[in-house]
Amino acid sequence: MSEPSISSETSALISSSGAGLDTIFRPRSIAVLGVTNTPGTVPHDIFVNLLNGRFNGPVYPVAPRKRHIAGVKAYDYVLDIPDPIDMAILVFPGRVCELALEQCGQKGIKAAIIISAGFREVGPAGAEREENIKAIARKYGMRLIGPNCLGAINTEPDVQMNASFARAMPAAGSIAFISQSGALCTAVLDYAQGMNIGFSKFVSLGNKADVTEVDLLSYLADDPQTSVILMYLEEIRRGRELVQVAQHITAASKTPKPILAIKGGRTAQGAAAAQSHTGALASSDVVCNAVFEQAGIIRSKSIEEMFNTARLLAYQPLPRGNRIAIVTNAGGPGVMATDAAIERGLELAKFAPETKAKLKKALPAAANMKNPIDVIGDARDDRYRAAMDAVYEDPNVDQILVILTPQSMTNITTIAQAVCEEQKRHADKQKPLMCSFMGAKDVAAGIAILQNHGIPHYVLPEWATDAMEDAVRYRRWRDRKRTRIRIYEDVDRDTAASIIREASDGYLIEPLALKVLASYGLPVVPSELTQTADEAVAAADRLGYPVVLRVVSTSIVHKFDVKGVMLNLRNADELRAACREMREAILEKYSAGDIAGFLVRKMIPAGKEVILGLSRDPVFGHVIMCGLGGIYVEALKDVTFRITPISEATATRMINSLRTTAVLKGLRGEAPSDIPAIEDCLKRLSQLATDFTDIAELDINPLIVHPAGQGCHVADVRIRIQKLT
């Protein structure tokens, strides 16, 4: 299985998920059910929007006991319409929608948008109503958007469909927008109009009774009008399918498309997760971040940030790298842009000698020829042209940011026109260009010129560097190394299956947990379960000193807190004393029934402590985690997550993305740790998770990692089983 090239499974998913959506976005005829004659109401405005938007097809109003709506003949029922209908838009009250949708099915309509509210969002009665409309849609093979949504818009010239109650038809463009919030849609449309941003498709999902973001992504994957996809999501239901489709769209398809998303909402963790480091750290938001990164989705914090990046990705080529050139007529903004760029992981390009010579010849002596280039305050369009020509030609420059501050001698509109002409003249260089004409009123005309030519403009230079960072991150995602998911043949699946099958819900005792890990080839140190001091000494004689003594209990979570772990016991006397002391300490807080025995284990040599773990997310399934381990893991929170299965390259990226990776690679003359051994453990855990969905949580904390070439060993493990069937 490879990552993320399209597989037959992904191809089938995209085909099935996107099926029938063309009828929603490109219907030949539409019926609007529940229309009224009252302007300013949703039922009236949706119908009028279709007319005013010049939809290329007939639109039929269904309005019982009305003869005409907006001059168009009305019908009492959809079944009364003599002509075939492709799509229905329902704006009847929620309680009437079941009957209306049933009639749509009888009419042979294959797509519907239910604008009406009064479903799952209002409680049990509404939830039952929503289940009923889902059943009707399934019965008639009907695709359904909503209920409780704004509607859908398609700006294609041969469609021109505004099937929504938005105030106006947006301009045509190459950005598709998917939102779970209808109210947010209206604000976004207004914002986009002010920023001169156009859309290809615009969809409000509402309650997602049928069509979800996975379906829409599948449809937009091959939509020729769409080059960038934006999403606002409040919940995700088909998590693994979302990752599959998004990976295909962002990297593996013939025409890759960036996806940007805002994910709202937080999910509280259950009480059981508090006993697991992995569960406690794997909040919904942290997992969502990791999943989006794994899928190639750029996560945005705000609508403004999302559109700042979207404009760059939609209208400009992808950068080859992270080296930027800054051209400015004011030193302060140039310094601000430089600081922001460096903070975001970008680099100031080091100009070639030829570039410096060009700049020296074209600019006055007072100008700064280094990066950022300061053409100084009295600069007019000729200096901007010269500076832009030089950096466009420089092979060390990947991206260009042009800054302008309005001064009395600044010919703003002429400079804006010159910027546009320079970009067109150097289009073959494939270097993204961004501008920040700082101010408002004085620079408005210049900004309009830039936007009309597809050059992204940002109020502040820092916003431009945010977008640049996202573009570089997406380019790296596209160009990343892709490897296969390794399948280990040396695992003993039957042994692990027997243990997990026979276990009750709850934690496995440590000897069984270790046996599960050992069956999948993880580096488990030989150990024996004992009940008495004599048995412990006999076990130690067989294993060899020094040894570790550990209490075996499913009740005691933090063993060190009750002296449940004693290290480096070097002989029988020390071991006997440890058995006595440990039992006495534990019985002060727990009963004898909480002690299942004492594990005697060969002492593991010192090394770096790492944590590995699994948790089962309700949306995405098994999530795998790694980070620097030990007792401070929850305080440091330097961990990274991915959903399983993971590829070989993903295992490497998980470790390299840690802030503390330098600790593992060796600091101040320390020997580097055996990082390939950690990667091997991650891949084996991934296979274990894939094979056994009943593993709810698994913690290896710590995994003791030895110097390079010397491997690693499991020092402690907890596995919680929760049967799904």
PDB file of N, CA, C and O in Angstrom, residues 509-512 514 526-540 542-543 547-554 556 559 562-567 569 574-588 590-602:
ATOM      1  N   ILE A 509      -3.179  -7.003  32.080  1.00  0.00           N
ATOM      2  CA  ILE A 509      -2.088  -7.008  33.045  1.00  0.00           C
ATOM      3  C   ILE A 509      -0.780  -6.934  32.265  1.00  0.00           C
ATOM      4  O   ILE A 509      -0.692  -7.339  31.099  1.00  0.00           O
ATOM      5  N   GLU A 510       0.251  -6.408  32.923  1.00  0.00           N
ATOM      6  CA  GLU A 510       1.494  -6.087  32.218  1.00  0.00           C
ATOM      7  C   GLU A 510       2.116  -7.270  31.489  1.00  0.00           C
ATOM      8  O   GLU A 510       2.574  -7.113  30.340  1.00  0.00           O
ATOM      9  N   PRO A 511       2.161  -8.480  32.067  1.00  0.00           N
ATOM     10  CA  PRO A 511       2.765  -9.596  31.310  1.00  0.00           C
ATOM     11  C   PRO A 511       2.063  -9.862  29.988  1.00  0.00           C
ATOM     12  O   PRO A 511       2.711 -10.161  28.976  1.00  0.00           O
ATOM     13  N   LEU A 512       0.727  -9.732  29.971  1.00  0.00           N
ATOM     14  CA  LEU A 512      -0.006  -9.941  28.716  1.00  0.00           C
ATOM     15  C   LEU A 512       0.239  -8.792  27.741  1.00  0.00           C
ATOM     16  O   LEU A 512       0.367  -9.002  26.525  1.00  0.00           O
ATOM     17  N   LEU A 514       2.921  -6.996  27.531  1.00  0.00           N
ATOM     18  CA  LEU A 514       4.268  -7.206  26.981  1.00  0.00           C
ATOM     19  C   LEU A 514       4.269  -8.318  25.931  1.00  0.00           C
ATOM     20  O   LEU A 514       4.976  -8.236  24.917  1.00  0.00           O
ATOM     21  N   PRO A 526      13.167  -9.790  28.460  1.00  0.00           N
ATOM     22  CA  PRO A 526      12.645 -10.980  29.152  1.00  0.00           C
ATOM     23  C   PRO A 526      12.256 -10.662  30.598  1.00  0.00           C
ATOM     24  O   PRO A 526      12.943  -9.911  31.294  1.00  0.00           O
ATOM     25  N   SER A 527      11.145 -11.238  31.025  1.00  0.00           N
ATOM     26  CA  SER A 527      10.646 -10.995  32.381  1.00  0.00           C
ATOM     27  C   SER A 527       9.842 -12.202  32.829  1.00  0.00           C
ATOM     28  O   SER A 527       9.456 -13.046  32.025  1.00  0.00           O
ATOM     29  N   GLU A 528       9.559 -12.256  34.144  1.00  0.00           N
ATOM     30  CA  GLU A 528       8.738 -13.332  34.702  1.00  0.00           C
ATOM     31  C   GLU A 528       7.791 -12.756  35.737  1.00  0.00           C
ATOM     32  O   GLU A 528       8.158 -11.861  36.509  1.00  0.00           O
ATOM     33  N   LEU A 529       6.562 -13.286  35.760  1.00  0.00           N
ATOM     34  CA  LEU A 529       5.570 -12.899  36.765  1.00  0.00           C
ATOM     35  C   LEU A 529       5.746 -13.797  37.982  1.00  0.00           C
ATOM     36  O   LEU A 529       5.766 -15.028  37.871  1.00  0.00           O
ATOM     37  N   THR A 530       5.866 -13.171  39.142  1.00  0.00           N
ATOM     38  CA  THR A 530       6.053 -13.926  40.384  1.00  0.00           C
ATOM     39  C   THR A 530       5.034 -13.478  41.427  1.00  0.00           C
ATOM     40  O   THR A 530       4.446 -12.391  41.305  1.00  0.00           O
ATOM     41  N   GLN A 531       4.871 -14.323  42.465  1.00  0.00           N
ATOM     42  CA  GLN A 531       3.928 -13.989  43.538  1.00  0.00           C
ATOM     43  C   GLN A 531       4.637 -13.768  44.877  1.00  0.00           C
ATOM     44  O   GLN A 531       4.130 -13.049  45.733  1.00  0.00           O
ATOM     45  N   THR A 532       5.786 -14.392  45.085  1.00  0.00           N
ATOM     46  CA  THR A 532       6.482 -14.311  46.372  1.00  0.00           C
ATOM     47  C   THR A 532       7.914 -13.882  46.160  1.00  0.00           C
ATOM     48  O   THR A 532       8.441 -13.893  45.030  1.00  0.00           O
ATOM     49  N   ALA A 533       8.557 -13.537  47.277  1.00  0.00           N
ATOM     50  CA  ALA A 533       9.960 -13.145  47.211  1.00  0.00           C
ATOM     51  C   ALA A 533      10.832 -14.292  46.723  1.00  0.00           C
ATOM     52  O   ALA A 533      11.779 -14.091  45.954  1.00  0.00           O
ATOM     53  N   ASP A 534      10.522 -15.504  47.170  1.00  0.00           N
ATOM     54  CA  ASP A 534      11.302 -16.663  46.725  1.00  0.00           C
ATOM     55  C   ASP A 534      11.195 -16.840  45.218  1.00  0.00           C
ATOM     56  O   ASP A 534      12.192 -17.117  44.533  1.00  0.00           O
ATOM     57  N   GLU A 535       9.978 -16.718  44.707  1.00  0.00           N
ATOM     58  CA  GLU A 535       9.785 -16.847  43.256  1.00  0.00           C
ATOM     59  C   GLU A 535      10.532 -15.734  42.514  1.00  0.00           C
ATOM     60  O   GLU A 535      11.110 -15.961  41.445  1.00  0.00           O
ATOM     61  N   ALA A 536      10.516 -14.527  43.089  1.00  0.00           N
ATOM     62  CA  ALA A 536      11.212 -13.405  42.453  1.00  0.00           C
ATOM     63  C   ALA A 536      12.710 -13.664  42.390  1.00  0.00           C
ATOM     64  O   ALA A 536      13.366 -13.411  41.363  1.00  0.00           O
ATOM     65  N   VAL A 537      13.289 -14.175  43.476  1.00  0.00           N
ATOM     66  CA  VAL A 537      14.718 -14.464  43.496  1.00  0.00           C
ATOM     67  C   VAL A 537      15.065 -15.562  42.484  1.00  0.00           C
ATOM     68  O   VAL A 537      16.068 -15.476  41.757  1.00  0.00           O
ATOM     69  N   ALA A 538      14.238 -16.585  42.420  1.00  0.00           N
ATOM     70  CA  ALA A 538      14.483 -17.658  41.454  1.00  0.00           C
ATOM     71  C   ALA A 538      14.441 -17.124  40.024  1.00  0.00           C
ATOM     72  O   ALA A 538      15.256 -17.512  39.165  1.00  0.00           O
ATOM     73  N   ALA A 539      13.475 -16.236  39.761  1.00  0.00           N
ATOM     74  CA  ALA A 539      13.374 -15.643  38.423  1.00  0.00           C
ATOM     75  C   ALA A 539      14.614 -14.813  38.109  1.00  0.00           C
ATOM     76  O   ALA A 539      15.160 -14.860  36.998  1.00  0.00           O
ATOM     77  N   ALA A 540      15.058 -14.034  39.089  1.00  0.00           N
ATOM     78  CA  ALA A 540      16.241 -13.196  38.875  1.00  0.00           C
ATOM     79  C   ALA A 540      17.475 -14.042  38.613  1.00  0.00           C
ATOM     80  O   ALA A 540      18.335 -13.666  37.800  1.00  0.00           O
ATOM     81  N   ARG A 542      17.530 -16.804  37.059  1.00  0.00           N
ATOM     82  CA  ARG A 542      17.457 -17.255  35.660  1.00  0.00           C
ATOM     83  C   ARG A 542      17.732 -16.103  34.678  1.00  0.00           C
ATOM     84  O   ARG A 542      18.380 -16.294  33.646  1.00  0.00           O
ATOM     85  N   LEU A 543      17.233 -14.909  35.013  1.00  0.00           N
ATOM     86  CA  LEU A 543      17.366 -13.772  34.100  1.00  0.00           C
ATOM     87  C   LEU A 543      18.748 -13.132  34.195  1.00  0.00           C
ATOM     88  O   LEU A 543      19.290 -12.641  33.200  1.00  0.00           O
ATOM     89  N   VAL A 547      18.274  -6.508  38.215  1.00  0.00           N
ATOM     90  CA  VAL A 547      16.898  -6.653  37.743  1.00  0.00           C
ATOM     91  C   VAL A 547      16.063  -5.474  38.227  1.00  0.00           C
ATOM     92  O   VAL A 547      16.480  -4.680  39.078  1.00  0.00           O
ATOM     93  N   VAL A 548      14.874  -5.412  37.668  1.00  0.00           N
ATOM     94  CA  VAL A 548      13.856  -4.436  38.069  1.00  0.00           C
ATOM     95  C   VAL A 548      12.686  -5.214  38.641  1.00  0.00           C
ATOM     96  O   VAL A 548      12.313  -6.269  38.116  1.00  0.00           O
ATOM     97  N   LEU A 549      12.100  -4.679  39.714  1.00  0.00           N
ATOM     98  CA  LEU A 549      10.896  -5.278  40.294  1.00  0.00           C
ATOM     99  C   LEU A 549       9.740  -4.315  40.079  1.00  0.00           C
ATOM    100  O   LEU A 549       9.842  -3.125  40.399  1.00  0.00           O
ATOM    101  N   ARG A 550       8.636  -4.815  39.518  1.00  0.00           N
ATOM    102  CA  ARG A 550       7.478  -3.967  39.198  1.00  0.00           C
ATOM    103  C   ARG A 550       6.212  -4.652  39.710  1.00  0.00           C
ATOM    104  O   ARG A 550       6.017  -5.853  39.487  1.00  0.00           O
ATOM    105  N   VAL A 551       5.344  -3.888  40.354  1.00  0.00           N
ATOM    106  CA  VAL A 551       4.064  -4.440  40.763  1.00  0.00           C
ATOM    107  C   VAL A 551       3.209  -4.642  39.516  1.00  0.00           C
ATOM    108  O   VAL A 551       3.256  -3.837  38.568  1.00  0.00           O
ATOM    109  N   VAL A 552       2.454  -5.720  39.485  1.00  0.00           N
ATOM    110  CA  VAL A 552       1.527  -5.992  38.383  1.00  0.00           C
ATOM    111  C   VAL A 552       0.122  -5.725  38.897  1.00  0.00           C
ATOM    112  O   VAL A 552      -0.348  -6.388  39.830  1.00  0.00           O
ATOM    113  N   SER A 553      -0.543  -4.719  38.311  1.00  0.00           N
ATOM    114  CA  SER A 553      -1.875  -4.332  38.775  1.00  0.00           C
ATOM    115  C   SER A 553      -2.562  -3.508  37.700  1.00  0.00           C
ATOM    116  O   SER A 553      -1.927  -2.652  37.066  1.00  0.00           O
ATOM    117  N   THR A 554      -3.839  -3.764  37.507  1.00  0.00           N
ATOM    118  CA  THR A 554      -4.609  -2.935  36.574  1.00  0.00           C
ATOM    119  C   THR A 554      -5.215  -1.736  37.287  1.00  0.00           C
ATOM    120  O   THR A 554      -5.779  -0.851  36.644  1.00  0.00           O
ATOM    121  N   ILE A 556      -3.419   0.205  39.654  1.00  0.00           N
ATOM    122  CA  ILE A 556      -2.396   1.201  39.976  1.00  0.00           C
ATOM    123  C   ILE A 556      -1.862   1.797  38.673  1.00  0.00           C
ATOM    124  O   ILE A 556      -1.175   1.120  37.899  1.00  0.00           O
ATOM    125  N   LYS A 559       2.803   3.777  38.981  1.00  0.00           N
ATOM    126  CA  LYS A 559       3.476   2.836  39.884  1.00  0.00           C
ATOM    127  C   LYS A 559       4.553   3.501  40.739  1.00  0.00           C
ATOM    128  O   LYS A 559       4.740   3.166  41.902  1.00  0.00           O
ATOM    129  N   VAL A 562       3.696   4.900  44.276  1.00  0.00           N
ATOM    130  CA  VAL A 562       3.456   4.022  45.443  1.00  0.00           C
ATOM    131  C   VAL A 562       4.612   3.025  45.600  1.00  0.00           C
ATOM    132  O   VAL A 562       4.425   1.944  46.146  1.00  0.00           O
ATOM    133  N   LYS A 563       5.780   3.410  45.112  1.00  0.00           N
ATOM    134  CA  LYS A 563       6.954   2.534  45.180  1.00  0.00           C
ATOM    135  C   LYS A 563       6.682   1.202  44.490  1.00  0.00           C
ATOM    136  O   LYS A 563       7.154   0.155  44.923  1.00  0.00           O
ATOM    137  N   GLY A 564       5.911   1.276  43.383  1.00  0.00           N
ATOM    138  CA  GLY A 564       5.574   0.079  42.637  1.00  0.00           C
ATOM    139  C   GLY A 564       6.621  -0.314  41.620  1.00  0.00           C
ATOM    140  O   GLY A 564       6.442  -1.294  40.881  1.00  0.00           O
ATOM    141  N   VAL A 565       7.712   0.446  41.555  1.00  0.00           N
ATOM    142  CA  VAL A 565       8.833   0.121  40.668  1.00  0.00           C
ATOM    143  C   VAL A 565      10.129   0.335  41.451  1.00  0.00           C
ATOM    144  O   VAL A 565      10.339   1.396  42.049  1.00  0.00           O
ATOM    145  N   MET A 566      10.980  -0.671  41.457  1.00  0.00           N
ATOM    146  CA  MET A 566      12.300  -0.543  42.088  1.00  0.00           C
ATOM    147  C   MET A 566      13.359  -1.026  41.106  1.00  0.00           C
ATOM    148  O   MET A 566      13.245  -2.124  40.553  1.00  0.00           O
ATOM    149  N   LEU A 567      14.362  -0.175  40.914  1.00  0.00           N
ATOM    150  CA  LEU A 567      15.339  -0.372  39.844  1.00  0.00           C
ATOM    151  C   LEU A 567      16.678  -0.876  40.377  1.00  0.00           C
ATOM    152  O   LEU A 567      17.012  -0.705  41.551  1.00  0.00           O
ATOM    153  N   LEU A 569      18.278  -3.678  41.105  1.00  0.00           N
ATOM    154  CA  LEU A 569      18.456  -4.589  42.241  1.00  0.00           C
ATOM    155  C   LEU A 569      19.552  -5.586  41.863  1.00  0.00           C
ATOM    156  O   LEU A 569      19.412  -6.352  40.901  1.00  0.00           O
ATOM    157  N   GLU A 574      18.906  -7.646  48.079  1.00  0.00           N
ATOM    158  CA  GLU A 574      18.238  -6.404  47.670  1.00  0.00           C
ATOM    159  C   GLU A 574      16.858  -6.703  47.090  1.00  0.00           C
ATOM    160  O   GLU A 574      15.903  -5.952  47.312  1.00  0.00           O
ATOM    161  N   LEU A 575      16.748  -7.773  46.349  1.00  0.00           N
ATOM    162  CA  LEU A 575      15.468  -8.130  45.741  1.00  0.00           C
ATOM    163  C   LEU A 575      14.440  -8.512  46.807  1.00  0.00           C
ATOM    164  O   LEU A 575      13.280  -8.097  46.747  1.00  0.00           O
ATOM    165  N   ARG A 576      14.836  -9.291  47.790  1.00  0.00           N
ATOM    166  CA  ARG A 576      13.897  -9.673  48.866  1.00  0.00           C
ATOM    167  C   ARG A 576      13.424  -8.428  49.632  1.00  0.00           C
ATOM    168  O   ARG A 576      12.242  -8.282  49.937  1.00  0.00           O
ATOM    169  N   ALA A 577      14.367  -7.553  49.958  1.00  0.00           N
ATOM    170  CA  ALA A 577      14.000  -6.325  50.672  1.00  0.00           C
ATOM    171  C   ALA A 577      13.040  -5.474  49.837  1.00  0.00           C
ATOM    172  O   ALA A 577      12.085  -4.879  50.358  1.00  0.00           O
ATOM    173  N   ALA A 578      13.285  -5.427  48.535  1.00  0.00           N
ATOM    174  CA  ALA A 578      12.424  -4.650  47.641  1.00  0.00           C
ATOM    175  C   ALA A 578      11.016  -5.231  47.598  1.00  0.00           C
ATOM    176  O   ALA A 578      10.021  -4.489  47.593  1.00  0.00           O
ATOM    177  N   CYS A 579      10.909  -6.554  47.566  1.00  0.00           N
ATOM    178  CA  CYS A 579       9.584  -7.197  47.556  1.00  0.00           C
ATOM    179  C   CYS A 579       8.803  -6.816  48.812  1.00  0.00           C
ATOM    180  O   CYS A 579       7.606  -6.491  48.747  1.00  0.00           O
ATOM    181  N   ARG A 580       9.484  -6.874  49.969  1.00  0.00           N
ATOM    182  CA  ARG A 580       8.820  -6.560  51.231  1.00  0.00           C
ATOM    183  C   ARG A 580       8.397  -5.087  51.275  1.00  0.00           C
ATOM    184  O   ARG A 580       7.260  -4.750  51.619  1.00  0.00           O
ATOM    185  N   GLU A 581       9.306  -4.201  50.932  1.00  0.00           N
ATOM    186  CA  GLU A 581       9.036  -2.762  50.991  1.00  0.00           C
ATOM    187  C   GLU A 581       7.933  -2.362  50.016  1.00  0.00           C
ATOM    188  O   GLU A 581       7.056  -1.555  50.338  1.00  0.00           O
ATOM    189  N   MET A 582       7.970  -2.947  48.826  1.00  0.00           N
ATOM    190  CA  MET A 582       6.970  -2.616  47.820  1.00  0.00           C
ATOM    191  C   MET A 582       5.584  -3.054  48.265  1.00  0.00           C
ATOM    192  O   MET A 582       4.607  -2.290  48.176  1.00  0.00           O
ATOM    193  N   ARG A 583       5.455  -4.268  48.746  1.00  0.00           N
ATOM    194  CA  ARG A 583       4.144  -4.775  49.176  1.00  0.00           C
ATOM    195  C   ARG A 583       3.574  -3.895  50.297  1.00  0.00           C
ATOM    196  O   ARG A 583       2.405  -3.522  50.278  1.00  0.00           O
ATOM    197  N   GLU A 584       4.433  -3.545  51.286  1.00  0.00           N
ATOM    198  CA  GLU A 584       3.962  -2.729  52.414  1.00  0.00           C
ATOM    199  C   GLU A 584       3.500  -1.350  51.939  1.00  0.00           C
ATOM    200  O   GLU A 584       2.469  -0.842  52.390  1.00  0.00           O
ATOM    201  N   ALA A 585       4.247  -0.736  51.047  1.00  0.00           N
ATOM    202  CA  ALA A 585       3.877   0.600  50.558  1.00  0.00           C
ATOM    203  C   ALA A 585       2.558   0.576  49.792  1.00  0.00           C
ATOM    204  O   ALA A 585       1.708   1.459  49.947  1.00  0.00           O
ATOM    205  N   ILE A 586       2.383  -0.455  48.974  1.00  0.00           N
ATOM    206  CA  ILE A 586       1.161  -0.531  48.167  1.00  0.00           C
ATOM    207  C   ILE A 586      -0.062  -0.795  49.042  1.00  0.00           C
ATOM    208  O   ILE A 586      -1.137  -0.208  48.829  1.00  0.00           O
ATOM    209  N   LEU A 587       0.080  -1.642  50.047  1.00  0.00           N
ATOM    210  CA  LEU A 587      -1.068  -1.987  50.899  1.00  0.00           C
ATOM    211  C   LEU A 587      -1.518  -0.824  51.778  1.00  0.00           C
ATOM    212  O   LEU A 587      -2.590  -0.882  52.384  1.00  0.00           O
ATOM    213  N   GLU A 588      -0.726   0.255  51.831  1.00  0.00           N
ATOM    214  CA  GLU A 588      -1.179   1.442  52.550  1.00  0.00           C
ATOM    215  C   GLU A 588      -2.294   2.162  51.785  1.00  0.00           C
ATOM    216  O   GLU A 588      -3.098   2.873  52.377  1.00  0.00           O
ATOM    217  N   TYR A 590      -3.838   0.511  48.704  1.00  0.00           N
ATOM    218  CA  TYR A 590      -4.622  -0.441  47.923  1.00  0.00           C
ATOM    219  C   TYR A 590      -4.803  -1.718  48.730  1.00  0.00           C
ATOM    220  O   TYR A 590      -4.097  -1.960  49.721  1.00  0.00           O
ATOM    221  N   SER A 591      -5.743  -2.542  48.263  1.00  0.00           N
ATOM    222  CA  SER A 591      -5.972  -3.826  48.929  1.00  0.00           C
ATOM    223  C   SER A 591      -5.114  -4.901  48.274  1.00  0.00           C
ATOM    224  O   SER A 591      -4.586  -4.714  47.158  1.00  0.00           O
ATOM    225  N   ALA A 592      -4.997  -6.051  48.946  1.00  0.00           N
ATOM    226  CA  ALA A 592      -4.225  -7.169  48.401  1.00  0.00           C
ATOM    227  C   ALA A 592      -4.800  -7.642  47.080  1.00  0.00           C
ATOM    228  O   ALA A 592      -4.075  -8.132  46.204  1.00  0.00           O
ATOM    229  N   GLY A 593      -6.110  -7.479  46.912  1.00  0.00           N
ATOM    230  CA  GLY A 593      -6.756  -7.909  45.666  1.00  0.00           C
ATOM    231  C   GLY A 593      -6.354  -7.083  44.464  1.00  0.00           C
ATOM    232  O   GLY A 593      -6.579  -7.488  43.321  1.00  0.00           O
ATOM    233  N   ASP A 594      -5.756  -5.882  44.714  1.00  0.00           N
ATOM    234  CA  ASP A 594      -5.295  -5.040  43.606  1.00  0.00           C
ATOM    235  C   ASP A 594      -3.935  -5.473  43.076  1.00  0.00           C
ATOM    236  O   ASP A 594      -3.470  -4.966  42.058  1.00  0.00           O
ATOM    237  N   ILE A 595      -3.279  -6.399  43.783  1.00  0.00           N
ATOM    238  CA  ILE A 595      -1.945  -6.851  43.382  1.00  0.00           C
ATOM    239  C   ILE A 595      -2.065  -8.209  42.689  1.00  0.00           C
ATOM    240  O   ILE A 595      -2.458  -9.198  43.297  1.00  0.00           O
ATOM    241  N   ALA A 596      -1.717  -8.234  41.393  1.00  0.00           N
ATOM    242  CA  ALA A 596      -1.770  -9.492  40.633  1.00  0.00           C
ATOM    243  C   ALA A 596      -0.442 -10.227  40.677  1.00  0.00           C
ATOM    244  O   ALA A 596      -0.344 -11.355  40.188  1.00  0.00           O
ATOM    245  N   GLY A 597       0.573  -9.610  41.241  1.00  0.00           N
ATOM    246  CA  GLY A 597       1.880 -10.239  41.334  1.00  0.00           C
ATOM    247  C   GLY A 597       2.972  -9.216  41.141  1.00  0.00           C
ATOM    248  O   GLY A 597       2.730  -7.990  41.118  1.00  0.00           O
ATOM    249  N   PHE A 598       4.211  -9.701  41.003  1.00  0.00           N
ATOM    250  CA  PHE A 598       5.375  -8.832  40.839  1.00  0.00           C
ATOM    251  C   PHE A 598       6.179  -9.322  39.645  1.00  0.00           C
ATOM    252  O   PHE A 598       6.501 -10.499  39.541  1.00  0.00           O
ATOM    253  N   LEU A 599       6.464  -8.380  38.758  1.00  0.00           N
ATOM    254  CA  LEU A 599       7.212  -8.704  37.545  1.00  0.00           C
ATOM    255  C   LEU A 599       8.696  -8.483  37.803  1.00  0.00           C
ATOM    256  O   LEU A 599       9.108  -7.400  38.235  1.00  0.00           O
ATOM    257  N   VAL A 600       9.472  -9.509  37.547  1.00  0.00           N
ATOM    258  CA  VAL A 600      10.923  -9.394  37.630  1.00  0.00           C
ATOM    259  C   VAL A 600      11.455  -9.313  36.204  1.00  0.00           C
ATOM    260  O   VAL A 600      11.149 -10.173  35.366  1.00  0.00           O
ATOM    261  N   ARG A 601      12.244  -8.257  35.944  1.00  0.00           N
ATOM    262  CA  ARG A 601      12.693  -8.018  34.569  1.00  0.00           C
ATOM    263  C   ARG A 601      14.162  -7.604  34.583  1.00  0.00           C
ATOM    264  O   ARG A 601      14.632  -6.943  35.515  1.00  0.00           O
ATOM    265  N   LYS A 602      14.855  -8.040  33.598  1.00  0.00           N
ATOM    266  CA  LYS A 602      16.259  -7.652  33.441  1.00  0.00           C
ATOM    267  C   LYS A 602      16.351  -6.125  33.364  1.00  0.00           C
ATOM    268  O   LYS A 602      15.538  -5.470  32.707  1.00  0.00           O
TER     269      LYS A 602
END
